[in-house]
Tab-separated table of C-alpha atoms and ligand atoms in Angstrom:
chain	number	residue	atom	x	y	z
A	14	MET	CA	4.452	49.635	71.443
A	15	ARG	CA	5.924	46.469	70.116
A	16	ILE	CA	3.360	43.834	69.421
A	17	SER	CA	4.559	40.355	69.824
A	18	HIS	CA	2.576	37.288	69.048
A	19	PRO	CA	1.412	35.484	72.087
A	20	PRO	CA	3.566	32.441	72.527
A	21	ARG	CA	0.686	30.121	71.693
A	22	ILE	CA	0.205	31.619	68.183
A	23	ALA	CA	3.804	32.053	67.046
A	24	PRO	CA	4.510	28.348	66.487
A	25	VAL	CA	1.209	28.027	64.643
A	26	LEU	CA	2.222	30.791	62.205
A	27	ARG	CA	5.653	29.317	61.831
A	28	GLY	CA	4.040	25.985	61.154
A	29	ALA	CA	1.744	27.556	58.576
A	30	SER	CA	4.573	29.104	56.623
A	31	GLN	CA	6.434	25.826	56.746
A	32	LEU	CA	3.339	24.104	55.484
A	33	VAL	CA	3.037	26.465	52.529
A	34	ARG	CA	6.698	25.951	51.714
A	35	SER	CA	6.505	22.215	52.006
A	36	GLU	CA	3.348	22.099	49.891
A	37	ARG	CA	5.072	24.067	47.192
A	38	HIS	CA	8.024	21.748	47.466
A	39	ARG	CA	5.768	18.712	47.338
A	40	ALA	CA	4.070	20.059	44.212
A	41	MET	CA	7.432	20.588	42.570
A	42	THR	CA	8.814	17.205	43.503
A	43	ALA	CA	5.526	15.576	42.450
A	44	ILE	CA	6.081	16.974	38.976
A	45	ALA	CA	9.726	15.969	39.001
A	46	GLN	CA	8.991	12.404	39.988
A	47	LYS	CA	8.278	9.793	37.411
A	48	PRO	CA	4.504	9.193	37.315
A	49	PRO	CA	3.739	5.884	39.040
A	50	SER	CA	1.570	4.457	36.261
A	51	LYS	CA	1.402	4.511	32.489
A	52	PRO	CA	-1.524	4.981	30.098
A	53	SER	CA	-3.309	1.708	29.282
A	54	SER	CA	-2.171	2.253	25.682
A	55	PRO	CA	0.672	4.402	24.351
A	56	ASP	CA	-1.089	4.967	21.006
A	57	PHE	CA	-1.592	8.665	20.327
A	58	SER	CA	-0.842	8.730	16.604
A	59	SER	CA	-2.878	11.092	14.434
A	60	GLY	CA	-3.387	8.396	11.833
A	61	PRO	CA	-3.682	5.503	11.782
A	62	CYS	CA	-5.251	6.262	15.138
A	63	ARG	CA	-5.796	4.075	18.164
A	64	LYS	CA	-8.174	1.149	17.751
A	65	ARG	CA	-11.434	1.359	19.680
A	66	PRO	CA	-11.437	0.291	23.337
A	67	GLY	CA	-11.512	-3.488	23.576
A	68	TRP	CA	-10.513	-4.094	19.964
A	69	THR	CA	-8.768	-7.375	19.163
A	70	LEU	CA	-8.126	-9.167	15.891
A	71	SER	CA	-11.179	-11.321	16.588
A	72	ALA	CA	-13.284	-8.263	15.648
A	73	LEU	CA	-12.450	-9.211	12.062
A	74	GLN	CA	-13.533	-12.836	12.197
A	75	ASP	CA	-16.619	-12.298	10.036
A	76	ALA	CA	-14.656	-10.649	7.216
A	77	VAL	CA	-15.590	-11.896	3.770
A	78	LEU	CA	-12.109	-12.996	2.769
A	79	GLY	CA	-11.104	-14.737	-0.426
A	80	ARG	CA	-14.380	-13.684	-2.018
A	81	SER	CA	-15.219	-11.158	-4.671
A	82	HIS	CA	-16.226	-7.711	-3.489
A	83	ARG	CA	-18.918	-7.969	-6.172
A	84	SER	CA	-20.377	-11.112	-4.583
A	85	ARG	CA	-23.669	-10.755	-2.711
A	86	GLU	CA	-21.802	-11.072	0.604
A	87	GLY	CA	-19.063	-8.633	-0.385
A	88	LYS	CA	-21.528	-6.022	-1.572
A	89	ALA	CA	-23.582	-6.453	1.593
A	90	LYS	CA	-20.517	-5.602	3.693
A	91	LEU	CA	-19.777	-2.488	1.667
A	92	ARG	CA	-23.414	-1.499	1.875
A	93	GLU	CA	-23.310	-1.944	5.635
A	94	VAL	CA	-20.470	0.576	5.879
A	95	ILE	CA	-22.566	3.096	3.951
A	96	ASP	CA	-25.735	2.463	5.951
A	97	LEU	CA	-24.012	2.621	9.332
A	98	THR	CA	-22.188	5.773	8.298
A	99	ARG	CA	-25.506	7.408	7.406
A	100	GLU	CA	-27.039	6.294	10.696
A	101	VAL	CA	-24.216	7.379	13.008
A	102	LEU	CA	-23.603	10.721	11.299
A	103	ALA	CA	-27.304	11.441	10.628
A	104	ILE	CA	-26.577	12.107	6.963
A	105	PRO	CA	-29.793	13.094	5.155
A	106	ASP	CA	-31.313	10.399	2.920
A	107	HIS	CA	-30.975	12.534	-0.196
A	108	TYR	CA	-27.170	12.792	0.187
A	109	ARG	CA	-25.115	10.073	-1.543
A	110	ILE	CA	-22.357	8.228	0.331
A	111	GLY	CA	-19.579	6.402	-1.509
A	112	ILE	CA	-16.522	4.324	-0.631
A	113	VAL	CA	-13.681	5.389	-2.893
A	114	PRO	CA	-10.031	4.547	-3.559
A	115	GLY	CA	-7.032	6.357	-2.161
A	116	SER	CA	-8.094	7.138	1.395
A	117	ASP	CA	-9.033	10.750	2.152
A	118	THR	CA	-6.632	12.106	-0.470
A	119	GLY	CA	-8.397	10.015	-3.109
A	120	ALA	CA	-11.785	11.279	-1.992
A	121	VAL	CA	-10.740	14.951	-1.960
A	122	GLU	CA	-8.972	14.773	-5.297
A	123	MET	CA	-11.802	12.936	-6.991
A	124	ALA	CA	-14.083	15.777	-5.893
A	125	LEU	CA	-11.658	18.480	-7.083
A	126	TRP	CA	-11.073	16.777	-10.431
A	127	SER	CA	-14.753	15.973	-11.006
A	128	LEU	CA	-16.427	19.170	-9.868
A	129	LEU	CA	-14.173	22.199	-10.188
A	130	GLY	CA	-13.986	24.347	-13.279
A	131	PRO	CA	-17.330	25.921	-14.112
A	132	ARG	CA	-17.007	28.644	-11.415
A	133	GLY	CA	-14.260	30.491	-9.656
A	134	VAL	CA	-12.971	28.810	-6.522
A	135	ASP	CA	-12.014	30.108	-3.077
A	136	VAL	CA	-9.513	27.875	-1.274
A	137	PHE	CA	-8.835	28.213	2.438
A	138	ALA	CA	-5.727	26.545	3.849
A	139	TRP	CA	-3.894	26.736	7.173
A	140	GLU	CA	-1.755	23.623	7.357
A	141	SER	CA	-0.050	21.091	5.141
A	142	PHE	CA	-3.029	19.171	3.775
A	143	GLY	CA	-4.976	22.310	2.941
A	144	ASP	CA	-1.821	23.537	1.227
A	145	ASP	CA	-1.851	20.344	-0.851
A	146	TRP	CA	-5.347	21.148	-2.109
A	147	VAL	CA	-4.118	24.640	-3.015
A	148	LYS	CA	-1.314	23.034	-5.053
A	149	ASP	CA	-3.775	20.730	-6.794
A	150	ILE	CA	-5.959	23.658	-7.770
A	151	ALA	CA	-3.178	26.065	-8.753
A	152	GLN	CA	-0.520	23.803	-10.222
A	153	GLU	CA	-2.274	20.633	-11.389
A	154	LEU	CA	-5.731	21.792	-12.452
A	155	GLU	CA	-4.347	25.269	-13.214
A	156	LEU	CA	-7.626	26.984	-12.400
A	157	GLU	CA	-7.138	30.612	-13.324
A	158	ASP	CA	-10.083	31.993	-11.426
A	159	ARG	CA	-8.938	31.102	-7.945
A	160	ARG	CA	-8.568	33.032	-4.721
A	161	VAL	CA	-6.285	31.499	-2.137
A	162	PHE	CA	-6.586	32.376	1.538
A	163	GLN	CA	-3.772	30.912	3.597
A	164	ALA	CA	-2.746	31.299	7.230
A	165	PRO	CA	0.333	30.121	9.110
A	166	TYR	CA	0.288	27.180	11.508
A	167	GLY	CA	-1.857	27.935	14.539
A	168	GLU	CA	-4.061	30.465	12.777
A	169	LEU	CA	-7.115	30.523	10.548
A	170	PRO	CA	-7.505	32.597	7.370
A	171	ASP	CA	-10.351	35.105	7.119
A	172	LEU	CA	-13.285	32.827	6.364
A	173	SER	CA	-15.622	35.782	5.913
A	174	GLN	CA	-13.992	36.286	2.508
A	175	ALA	CA	-15.840	33.233	1.156
A	176	ASP	CA	-17.971	34.205	-1.808
A	177	PRO	CA	-21.229	32.227	-2.062
A	178	ALA	CA	-21.184	32.524	-5.850
A	179	ARG	CA	-17.908	30.616	-6.021
A	180	ASP	CA	-16.914	27.095	-5.072
A	181	ILE	CA	-15.213	26.808	-1.690
A	182	VAL	CA	-12.539	24.258	-0.759
A	183	PHE	CA	-11.461	23.942	2.868
A	184	THR	CA	-10.440	21.566	5.640
A	185	TRP	CA	-12.773	21.325	8.620
A	186	ASN	CA	-10.002	20.369	11.000
A	187	GLY	CA	-6.315	20.896	10.297
A	188	THR	CA	-4.743	17.722	11.647
A	189	THR	CA	-1.212	19.072	11.495
A	190	SER	CA	-1.890	22.419	13.181
A	191	GLY	CA	-4.715	21.612	15.569
A	192	VAL	CA	-6.827	24.403	14.122
A	193	ARG	CA	-10.446	23.819	13.121
A	194	VAL	CA	-13.166	26.048	11.789
A	195	PRO	CA	-15.241	27.302	14.738
A	196	ASP	CA	-18.540	26.654	12.933
A	197	ALA	CA	-20.124	26.866	9.483
A	198	GLY	CA	-21.772	30.261	9.936
A	199	TRP	CA	-19.522	31.725	7.242
A	200	ILE	CA	-21.027	29.420	4.594
A	201	ALA	CA	-24.131	30.944	3.013
A	202	ASP	CA	-27.335	28.899	3.017
A	203	ASP	CA	-28.289	30.291	-0.381
A	204	ARG	CA	-24.873	29.788	-2.002
A	205	SER	CA	-24.721	28.917	-5.674
A	206	GLY	CA	-21.192	27.513	-5.520
A	207	LEU	CA	-20.359	24.148	-3.968
A	208	THR	CA	-18.485	23.582	-0.712
A	209	ILE	CA	-15.867	20.844	-0.772
A	210	CYS	CA	-14.773	19.957	2.751
A	211	ASP	CA	-11.898	17.717	3.793
A	212	ALA	CA	-13.235	16.492	7.135
A	213	THR	CA	-10.923	13.577	7.729
A	214	SER	CA	-10.061	14.386	11.334
A	215	ALA	CA	-13.440	15.971	12.069
A	216	ALA	CA	-15.950	13.325	10.968
A	217	PHE	CA	-17.291	11.412	14.007
A	218	ALA	CA	-15.698	13.996	16.329
A	219	MET	CA	-17.363	17.283	15.468
A	220	ASP	CA	-20.842	18.285	14.405
A	221	LEU	CA	-20.834	18.585	10.610
A	222	PRO	CA	-23.851	20.571	9.351
A	223	TRP	CA	-24.774	18.673	6.203
A	224	ASP	CA	-26.835	21.522	4.754
A	225	LYS	CA	-23.636	23.604	4.551
A	226	LEU	CA	-21.514	20.847	3.016
A	227	ASP	CA	-21.864	19.745	-0.601
A	228	VAL	CA	-18.919	17.372	-0.611
A	229	THR	CA	-17.437	15.937	2.570
A	230	THR	CA	-14.583	13.455	2.729
A	231	TRP	CA	-12.671	11.417	5.262
A	232	SER	CA	-10.802	8.154	5.704
A	233	TRP	CA	-11.337	5.217	8.023
A	234	GLN	CA	-8.161	5.413	10.073
A	235	LYS	CA	-8.953	8.554	12.018
A	236	VAL	CA	-11.650	9.075	14.652
A	237	LEU	CA	-12.999	5.505	14.621
A	238	GLY	CA	-9.525	3.971	14.458
A	239	GLY	CA	-10.134	1.934	11.297
A	240	GLU	CA	-7.571	0.659	8.824
A	241	GLY	CA	-6.067	2.982	6.243
A	242	ALA	CA	-7.148	2.156	2.721
A	243	HIS	CA	-10.325	3.758	1.534
A	244	GLY	CA	-11.904	7.157	1.457
A	245	MET	CA	-15.483	8.181	2.093
A	246	ILE	CA	-17.259	10.813	0.042
A	247	VAL	CA	-20.622	12.340	0.905
A	248	MET	CA	-22.324	14.404	-1.798
A	249	SER	CA	-25.310	16.726	-1.670
A	250	PRO	CA	-27.881	16.711	-4.504
A	251	ARG	CA	-26.277	19.889	-5.921
A	252	ALA	CA	-22.861	18.228	-6.014
A	253	ILE	CA	-24.378	15.204	-7.753
A	254	ALA	CA	-26.039	17.516	-10.289
A	255	ARG	CA	-22.668	19.168	-11.017
A	256	LEU	CA	-21.270	15.759	-11.982
A	257	THR	CA	-23.422	15.661	-15.075
A	258	ASP	CA	-23.924	19.399	-15.721
A	259	HIS	CA	-20.234	19.931	-16.173
A	260	VAL	CA	-17.601	18.072	-18.185
A	261	PRO	CA	-14.090	18.694	-16.833
A	262	ARG	CA	-11.561	19.880	-19.376
A	263	TRP	CA	-8.785	17.689	-18.002
A	264	PRO	CA	-8.314	13.933	-18.314
A	265	MET	CA	-10.190	11.944	-15.677
A	266	PRO	CA	-8.374	8.900	-14.307
A	267	LYS	CA	-10.591	5.870	-13.889
A	268	LEU	CA	-10.024	6.059	-10.114
A	269	TYR	CA	-11.843	9.420	-9.991
A	270	ARG	CA	-14.667	8.651	-12.404
A	271	MET	CA	-18.176	9.055	-10.991
A	272	VAL	CA	-19.910	9.434	-14.348
A	273	ASN	CA	-20.350	6.942	-17.153
A	274	ARG	CA	-21.734	7.984	-20.559
A	275	GLY	CA	-23.221	11.133	-19.099
A	276	LEU	CA	-24.916	9.377	-16.187
A	277	VAL	CA	-23.935	9.335	-12.517
A	278	THR	CA	-22.517	5.940	-11.544
A	279	GLU	CA	-25.190	5.245	-8.951
A	280	GLY	CA	-23.690	1.881	-8.040
A	281	LEU	CA	-20.809	3.686	-6.375
A	282	PHE	CA	-23.213	4.934	-3.727
A	283	VAL	CA	-24.537	1.516	-2.800
A	284	GLY	CA	-21.192	-0.217	-2.411
A	285	GLU	CA	-20.112	-1.007	-5.978
A	286	THR	CA	-16.649	0.429	-5.563
A	287	ILE	CA	-14.601	1.671	-8.516
A	288	ASN	CA	-11.878	-0.896	-7.907
A	289	THR	CA	-11.079	-3.648	-5.441
A	290	PRO	CA	-11.357	-2.759	-1.755
A	291	SER	CA	-9.793	-4.657	1.150
A	292	LEU	CA	-12.599	-6.640	2.692
A	293	LEU	CA	-10.513	-6.948	5.842
A	294	ALA	CA	-10.402	-3.156	6.134
A	295	VAL	CA	-14.128	-3.086	5.336
A	296	GLU	CA	-14.844	-5.457	8.216
A	297	ASP	CA	-12.810	-3.263	10.517
A	298	ALA	CA	-14.704	-0.176	9.377
A	299	ILE	CA	-17.959	-1.971	10.194
A	300	ASP	CA	-16.592	-2.870	13.623
A	301	GLY	CA	-15.700	0.774	14.339
A	302	LEU	CA	-19.094	2.001	13.160
A	303	ARG	CA	-20.973	-0.572	15.256
A	304	TRP	CA	-18.941	0.455	18.278
A	305	ALA	CA	-19.750	4.109	17.565
A	306	ARG	CA	-23.464	3.344	17.246
A	307	ASP	CA	-23.568	1.148	20.340
A	308	ILE	CA	-21.877	3.588	22.709
A	309	GLY	CA	-24.451	6.279	21.884
A	310	GLY	CA	-23.655	7.494	18.393
A	311	LEU	CA	-22.360	10.903	17.414
A	312	PRO	CA	-23.193	12.749	20.673
A	313	GLU	CA	-21.129	10.259	22.658
A	314	LEU	CA	-18.255	10.362	20.150
A	315	ILE	CA	-18.204	14.153	20.336
A	316	ALA	CA	-18.338	14.019	24.139
A	317	ARG	CA	-15.370	11.640	24.264
A	318	CYS	CA	-13.294	13.965	22.057
A	319	GLN	CA	-14.310	16.987	24.123
A	320	GLU	CA	-13.330	15.199	27.316
A	321	ASN	CA	-9.898	14.476	25.842
A	322	PHE	CA	-9.487	18.076	24.825
A	323	ASP	CA	-10.610	19.320	28.256
A	324	ARG	CA	-8.036	17.128	29.974
A	325	ALA	CA	-5.355	18.580	27.724
A	326	ALA	CA	-6.533	22.129	28.382
A	327	GLN	CA	-6.437	21.520	32.139
A	328	TRP	CA	-2.914	20.173	31.856
A	329	VAL	CA	-1.743	23.136	29.762
A	330	GLU	CA	-3.209	25.425	32.406
A	331	ARG	CA	-0.924	23.811	35.005
A	332	ASN	CA	2.202	23.662	32.807
A	333	ASP	CA	3.289	27.113	31.846
A	334	TRP	CA	6.202	25.886	29.684
A	335	CYS	CA	3.767	24.475	27.162
A	336	GLY	CA	0.903	26.031	25.201
A	337	PHE	CA	-1.516	25.291	22.395
A	338	LEU	CA	-0.222	25.954	18.903
A	339	ALA	CA	-3.576	27.621	18.235
A	340	GLU	CA	-3.735	30.822	20.243
A	341	ARG	CA	-7.466	31.352	19.743
A	342	GLU	CA	-9.526	29.098	21.992
A	343	ASP	CA	-12.505	28.853	19.664
A	344	ILE	CA	-10.466	27.296	16.859
A	345	ARG	CA	-8.606	24.682	18.901
A	346	SER	CA	-9.174	21.190	17.634
A	347	GLN	CA	-10.610	18.548	19.936
A	348	THR	CA	-8.951	15.755	17.967
A	349	SER	CA	-5.560	17.127	16.937
A	350	ILE	CA	-4.096	18.458	20.140
A	351	CYS	CA	-1.050	20.399	18.973
A	352	LEU	CA	1.224	21.854	21.637
A	353	LYS	CA	4.272	24.068	21.492
A	354	ILE	CA	7.043	24.972	23.926
A	355	VAL	CA	6.515	28.476	25.293
A	356	ASP	CA	9.080	28.419	28.101
A	357	PRO	CA	10.754	31.875	28.121
A	358	ASP	CA	14.231	30.292	27.824
A	359	LEU	CA	13.296	28.715	24.508
A	360	ALA	CA	10.535	30.974	23.232
A	361	ARG	CA	12.719	32.565	20.555
A	362	ASP	CA	14.907	29.552	19.891
A	363	THR	CA	13.172	27.358	17.311
A	364	GLU	CA	16.160	25.042	17.029
A	365	GLY	CA	16.261	24.613	20.780
A	366	GLN	CA	12.545	23.850	20.831
A	367	ALA	CA	12.999	21.245	18.111
A	368	ARG	CA	15.914	19.651	19.973
A	369	VAL	CA	14.074	19.500	23.282
A	370	ALA	CA	10.806	18.356	21.701
A	371	SER	CA	12.447	15.517	19.834
A	372	ALA	CA	14.338	14.396	22.952
A	373	ILE	CA	11.042	14.365	24.863
A	374	VAL	CA	9.281	12.445	22.098
A	375	ALA	CA	12.101	9.873	22.097
A	376	LEU	CA	12.063	9.573	25.895
A	377	LEU	CA	8.315	8.985	26.042
A	378	ALA	CA	8.552	6.417	23.256
A	379	LYS	CA	11.373	4.658	25.112
A	380	GLU	CA	9.226	4.582	28.237
A	381	ASN	CA	6.403	3.181	26.057
A	382	VAL	CA	4.148	5.895	27.405
A	383	ALA	CA	3.248	7.819	24.259
A	384	LEU	CA	4.075	6.951	20.651
A	385	ASP	CA	3.997	9.102	17.516
A	386	ILE	CA	3.484	12.362	19.396
A	387	GLY	CA	5.982	14.539	17.532
A	388	ALA	CA	4.654	17.579	15.702
A	389	TYR	CA	4.016	17.046	11.987
A	390	ARG	CA	7.187	17.264	9.936
A	391	THR	CA	6.352	20.632	8.378
A	392	ALA	CA	4.689	22.111	11.479
A	393	PRO	CA	6.499	24.162	14.150
A	394	PRO	CA	8.338	21.978	16.689
A	395	GLY	CA	6.247	20.585	19.503
A	396	PHE	CA	3.874	17.748	20.259
A	397	ARG	CA	0.722	16.389	18.738
A	398	PHE	CA	-1.542	14.109	20.740
A	399	TRP	CA	-4.523	12.531	19.051
A	400	GLY	CA	-7.672	13.109	21.077
A	401	GLY	CA	-10.174	11.251	18.880
A	402	ALA	CA	-12.993	9.130	20.248
A	403	THR	CA	-11.006	5.904	20.553
A	404	VAL	CA	-8.576	7.517	23.011
A	405	GLU	CA	-9.469	7.183	26.698
A	406	ALA	CA	-9.355	10.508	28.564
A	407	ALA	CA	-7.546	8.944	31.524
A	408	ASP	CA	-4.812	7.739	29.169
A	409	LEU	CA	-4.350	11.148	27.630
A	410	ALA	CA	-4.229	12.746	31.079
A	411	SER	CA	-1.644	10.196	32.165
A	412	ALA	CA	0.501	10.685	29.047
A	413	LEU	CA	0.469	14.429	29.672
A	414	GLU	CA	1.689	13.949	33.234
A	415	TRP	CA	4.552	12.001	31.705
A	416	LEU	CA	5.148	14.848	29.299
A	417	GLY	CA	5.631	17.154	32.289
A	418	TRP	CA	8.112	14.715	33.775
A	419	ALA	CA	9.960	14.302	30.455
A	420	TRP	CA	10.238	18.080	30.069
A	421	GLN	CA	12.065	18.293	33.382
A	422	GLU	CA	14.306	15.327	32.584
A	423	VAL	CA	15.297	16.698	29.193
A	424	ARG	CA	15.846	20.207	30.536
A	425	LYS	CA	18.058	18.840	33.296
A	426	ALA	CA	20.098	16.923	30.729
A	427	ASP	CA	20.193	19.985	28.472
A	428	ALA	CA	21.522	22.139	31.321
A	429	ARG	CA	24.342	19.639	31.969
A	430	VAL	CA	25.595	19.753	28.344
B	1	PLP	C1	-6.642	17.128	7.002
B	1	PLP	C2	-6.093	15.951	6.261
B	1	PLP	N1	-6.357	15.822	4.957
B	1	PLP	C3	-5.874	14.780	4.250
B	1	PLP	C4	-5.097	13.811	4.834
B	1	PLP	C5	-4.590	12.674	4.013
B	1	PLP	O1	-5.315	11.561	4.397
B	1	PLP	P1	-5.088	10.134	3.763
B	1	PLP	O2	-3.765	9.668	4.210
B	1	PLP	O3	-6.227	9.375	4.352
B	1	PLP	O4	-5.180	10.272	2.307
B	1	PLP	C6	-4.810	13.898	6.191
B	1	PLP	C7	-3.979	12.884	6.852
B	1	PLP	O5	-3.694	12.926	8.023
B	1	PLP	C8	-5.322	14.989	6.915
B	1	PLP	O6	-5.063	15.111	8.216
């Protein structure tokens, strides 16, 4: 027997299938259309990073300008940076905090030059800056007793290899690959070596367990959106003890010197910098730290970064042409959101990916929607959005919608060529 739909139902079913089709069509055209609004700021650079919400030049009006950094007022400003840093990051009182020359690079290298040598060292690297510290250790300091653990972009080396009897050098968050360490469980509590951690794109964004970190460094222009200039160094009592227990066999530039006539230069850790700082940049650092404290401190900063990352993850979920550079979820960075093109047409065509990615980056810059979002120059082609605490989640979500639009535009143009 032939079953036919009663006349009343047939149009309903027809209507339903039309509805499904039109919804699919609507979804596709929604993606193809230019998003109606832009992010409130196009700044997504990974450093210098976006200024805090509401920042204007007037935030710097109390800067001690035209005065000596050794004056009472100048020293008070530098001291304020140290005190606020301790407060916001809950750094234990017995750890020293210093403001040093040369941004994060200066801080890392002063630690390498001052502390390494008496023990073997294990270096872990998985992107360009970690690779720089490997070069320092192998080619500049020429430390014979070194073990180097490296991984390609998007991956992490085997951290379980870390030997607690040796010094350990690593980056908490790889800014150029978007890969971070998942935690500090691999660092032994009873280690006899020191850990030296480059945390420049992790500080103020991720929980740093101070008991596992003997030296931690960062610069001002990352998560709090300060001005590039100076580095911060945080040292545990054991790292401070190493400064005087050990005399490096290489020359020590004045810029790296933390010891004078066999004694630790304590002034460095209360704001008596080695050389002249920019008091304008200092004022800006204070502004960023006060903002961080006033919005709720570290938990709120971490939450803001997580929210940014979650928005990106949701977007990636909906855009199957694009994926995270880091395959493993537990090592994906909340601040350095690194994306790659995984569309099957381009998956094996690195040149094609680079061409399309750079056209997209240029298009979004032209639209003034997202600036400085190209992958790092030595990283695989793709995109890198900064998701630090100064970035508003709604802005990142909006910029990503534009990325979806730009992908279609560039692919259409590509197909015509
Ligand atoms: C992980 C990491 N280390 C070091 C640096 C160098 O920092 P700076 O320019 O502050 O010296 C950067 C810069 O982005 C970085 O991301």
